[in-house]
XYZ file of N, CA and C in Angstrom:
237
model
N 116.032 -57.585 169.764
C 116.175 -57.388 170.997
C 117.111 -58.530 171.735
N 117.787 -57.575 172.709
C 118.888 -58.365 173.307
C 118.291 -59.152 174.624
N 118.861 -60.017 175.627
C 118.095 -60.744 176.798
C 118.096 -59.319 177.705
N 117.120 -59.289 178.167
C 116.917 -58.000 179.093
C 117.678 -58.269 180.296
N 118.628 -57.217 180.853
C 119.116 -57.374 182.279
C 118.318 -57.135 183.001
N 116.814 -56.401 183.002
C 116.211 -56.135 183.894
C 114.706 -56.632 183.132
N 113.925 -57.617 183.828
C 112.524 -57.829 183.632
C 111.528 -57.830 184.792
N 111.288 -56.768 184.887
C 110.498 -56.562 186.055
C 108.790 -56.512 185.660
N 108.270 -57.363 186.384
C 106.550 -57.356 185.958
C 105.970 -56.528 187.543
N 105.450 -55.622 186.824
C 104.629 -54.315 187.764
C 103.032 -54.228 187.529
N 102.765 -53.041 188.230
C 101.389 -52.364 187.534
C 101.670 -50.917 187.134
N 101.035 -50.680 185.827
C 101.710 -49.681 185.526
C 100.367 -48.863 185.548
N 100.163 -47.509 185.926
C 99.075 -46.566 185.979
C 99.298 -45.514 184.697
N 98.170 -45.771 184.214
C 98.282 -44.741 183.069
C 96.759 -44.373 182.635
N 96.651 -43.301 181.617
C 95.752 -42.925 181.454
C 94.781 -41.827 182.367
N 93.707 -41.100 181.851
C 93.004 -40.697 183.122
C 91.077 -40.917 182.299
N 90.521 -41.507 183.303
C 90.761 -41.557 184.712
C 91.925 -42.881 184.991
N 92.628 -42.979 185.903
C 93.547 -43.620 186.478
C 93.045 -45.018 186.443
N 93.911 -45.985 185.706
C 93.692 -47.448 185.592
C 95.032 -48.092 185.646
N 94.960 -49.275 186.120
C 96.133 -49.950 186.494
C 95.797 -51.558 185.545
N 96.863 -51.804 185.054
C 97.047 -52.949 184.374
C 98.409 -53.557 184.587
N 98.262 -54.985 184.744
C 99.569 -55.729 184.619
C 100.474 -55.318 183.514
N 101.988 -55.070 183.614
C 102.804 -54.768 182.441
C 104.116 -55.201 183.224
N 105.088 -55.443 182.408
C 106.518 -55.394 182.601
C 107.326 -54.163 182.056
N 108.567 -53.949 182.771
C 109.455 -52.979 182.547
C 111.015 -53.915 182.355
N 111.356 -53.540 181.103
C 112.621 -54.238 180.644
C 113.611 -53.290 180.062
N 115.023 -53.810 180.728
C 116.007 -52.647 180.120
C 117.060 -53.864 179.569
N 117.476 -53.334 178.375
C 118.388 -53.943 177.598
C 119.107 -52.991 176.447
N 120.034 -53.548 175.856
C 120.728 -52.737 174.861
C 120.467 -52.894 173.605
N 120.048 -51.928 172.817
C 119.931 -52.063 171.466
C 120.768 -53.009 170.798
N 120.186 -53.764 169.748
C 120.488 -55.060 169.236
C 121.684 -54.708 167.894
N 121.392 -53.157 167.473
C 122.245 -52.794 166.656
C 123.066 -51.460 166.743
N 123.161 -50.851 167.788
C 123.837 -49.956 168.369
C 124.120 -50.191 169.961
N 124.950 -51.305 170.187
C 125.335 -51.448 171.743
C 125.672 -50.267 172.495
N 125.636 -49.206 172.345
C 125.820 -47.953 173.173
C 124.520 -47.482 173.316
N 123.285 -47.519 173.018
C 122.013 -47.544 173.263
C 121.624 -48.666 174.487
N 121.060 -47.792 175.449
C 120.302 -48.609 176.400
C 118.815 -48.405 176.250
N 117.982 -49.467 175.808
C 116.562 -49.424 175.302
C 115.927 -49.943 176.900
N 114.986 -48.858 177.055
C 114.013 -49.322 178.425
C 112.489 -49.178 177.648
N 111.856 -50.552 178.005
C 110.700 -50.878 177.216
C 109.440 -51.130 178.452
N 108.113 -50.523 178.207
C 107.227 -50.612 179.128
C 106.018 -51.339 178.372
N 105.728 -52.799 178.617
C 104.929 -53.545 178.125
C 103.811 -53.743 178.845
N 102.384 -53.802 178.233
C 101.249 -54.355 178.764
C 100.150 -54.407 177.687
N 99.084 -54.413 178.037
C 97.853 -54.837 177.003
C 97.955 -53.497 175.921
N 98.396 -52.782 176.254
C 98.352 -51.522 175.049
C 99.285 -51.778 173.970
N 100.475 -52.958 174.142
C 101.557 -53.108 173.409
C 102.732 -52.672 174.238
N 103.947 -51.971 173.455
C 105.181 -51.863 174.047
C 105.638 -50.377 173.628
N 106.235 -49.512 174.590
C 106.601 -48.224 174.348
C 108.371 -48.539 174.770
N 108.815 -47.923 173.946
C 110.421 -47.960 174.127
C 110.870 -46.489 174.255
N 112.162 -46.388 175.014
C 112.714 -45.319 175.231
C 114.240 -45.505 174.979
N 114.858 -45.177 174.198
C 116.130 -45.309 173.864
C 117.226 -44.251 174.656
N 118.011 -44.748 175.449
C 118.641 -44.013 176.385
C 120.272 -43.864 176.233
N 120.928 -42.513 175.852
C 122.411 -43.095 175.930
C 122.927 -43.229 177.378
N 124.359 -43.905 177.500
C 124.709 -44.257 178.667
C 124.500 -43.363 179.710
N 124.767 -41.844 179.543
C 124.643 -40.738 180.464
C 123.002 -40.653 180.749
N 122.223 -40.632 179.921
C 120.879 -40.801 180.591
C 120.525 -41.905 181.264
N 120.862 -42.912 180.896
C 120.563 -44.145 181.671
C 121.493 -44.071 182.961
N 122.432 -43.587 183.118
C 123.036 -43.360 184.701
C 121.937 -42.212 185.376
N 121.427 -41.424 184.786
C 120.926 -40.136 185.279
C 119.452 -40.978 185.962
N 118.572 -41.802 184.860
C 117.645 -42.369 185.667
C 118.002 -43.164 186.563
N 119.065 -44.145 186.476
C 119.353 -45.163 187.456
C 119.543 -44.798 188.872
N 120.336 -43.434 188.999
C 120.613 -42.793 190.082
C 119.223 -41.962 190.797
N 118.545 -41.407 189.785
C 117.119 -40.796 190.378
C 116.507 -42.142 190.742
N 116.513 -43.396 190.398
C 115.757 -44.615 190.740
C 116.402 -44.927 192.264
N 117.559 -44.936 192.562
C 118.454 -45.347 193.337
C 117.932 -44.395 194.688
N 118.174 -42.945 194.574
C 117.860 -42.117 195.361
C 116.176 -42.257 196.056
N 115.195 -42.305 194.991
C 114.208 -42.210 195.364
C 113.598 -43.503 196.102
N 114.342 -44.656 195.697
C 114.128 -45.915 196.337
C 114.732 -45.902 197.996
N 115.824 -45.390 198.068
C 116.421 -45.268 199.515
C 115.468 -44.256 200.208
N 114.922 -43.148 199.605
C 114.120 -42.347 200.408
C 112.901 -43.060 200.715
N 112.435 -43.950 199.689
C 110.698 -44.254 200.483
C 111.395 -45.522 201.316
N 112.254 -46.258 201.300
C 112.773 -47.104 202.427
C 113.121 -46.427 203.686
N 113.390 -45.493 203.742
C 113.704 -44.669 204.929
C 112.223 -44.206 205.301
N 111.431 -43.848 204.673
C 110.186 -43.298 205.102
C 109.335 -44.493 205.430
N 109.537 -45.562 204.869
C 108.738 -46.794 205.333
C 109.296 -47.166 206.732
N 110.750 -47.121 207.000
C 111.352 -47.468 208.147
C 110.856 -46.554 209.411
N 110.500 -44.994 209.000
C 110.059 -44.657 210.053
C 108.788 -44.336 210.333
N 107.802 -45.232 209.435
C 106.287 -45.404 209.894
C 106.247 -46.565 210.251
N 107.169 -47.480 210.606
C 106.932 -48.731 211.713
C 107.041 -48.416 212.886
């Protein structure tokens, strides 16, 4: 595993009934194939990896950015 470009400690909701546990989200590049972006979710259950192409990673990043902007705008109107 390469050094993560993002190492975010957060709460992950999983399973039903809904439970929350401390977890981390990491983003890095695959150590054997530098063209692969690896997204990892780690918590008490272990680590789940998602391998993304550059195009898929851009799609995820764009969706996160748009959703974060929408959430910030909604938060601003609530104040």
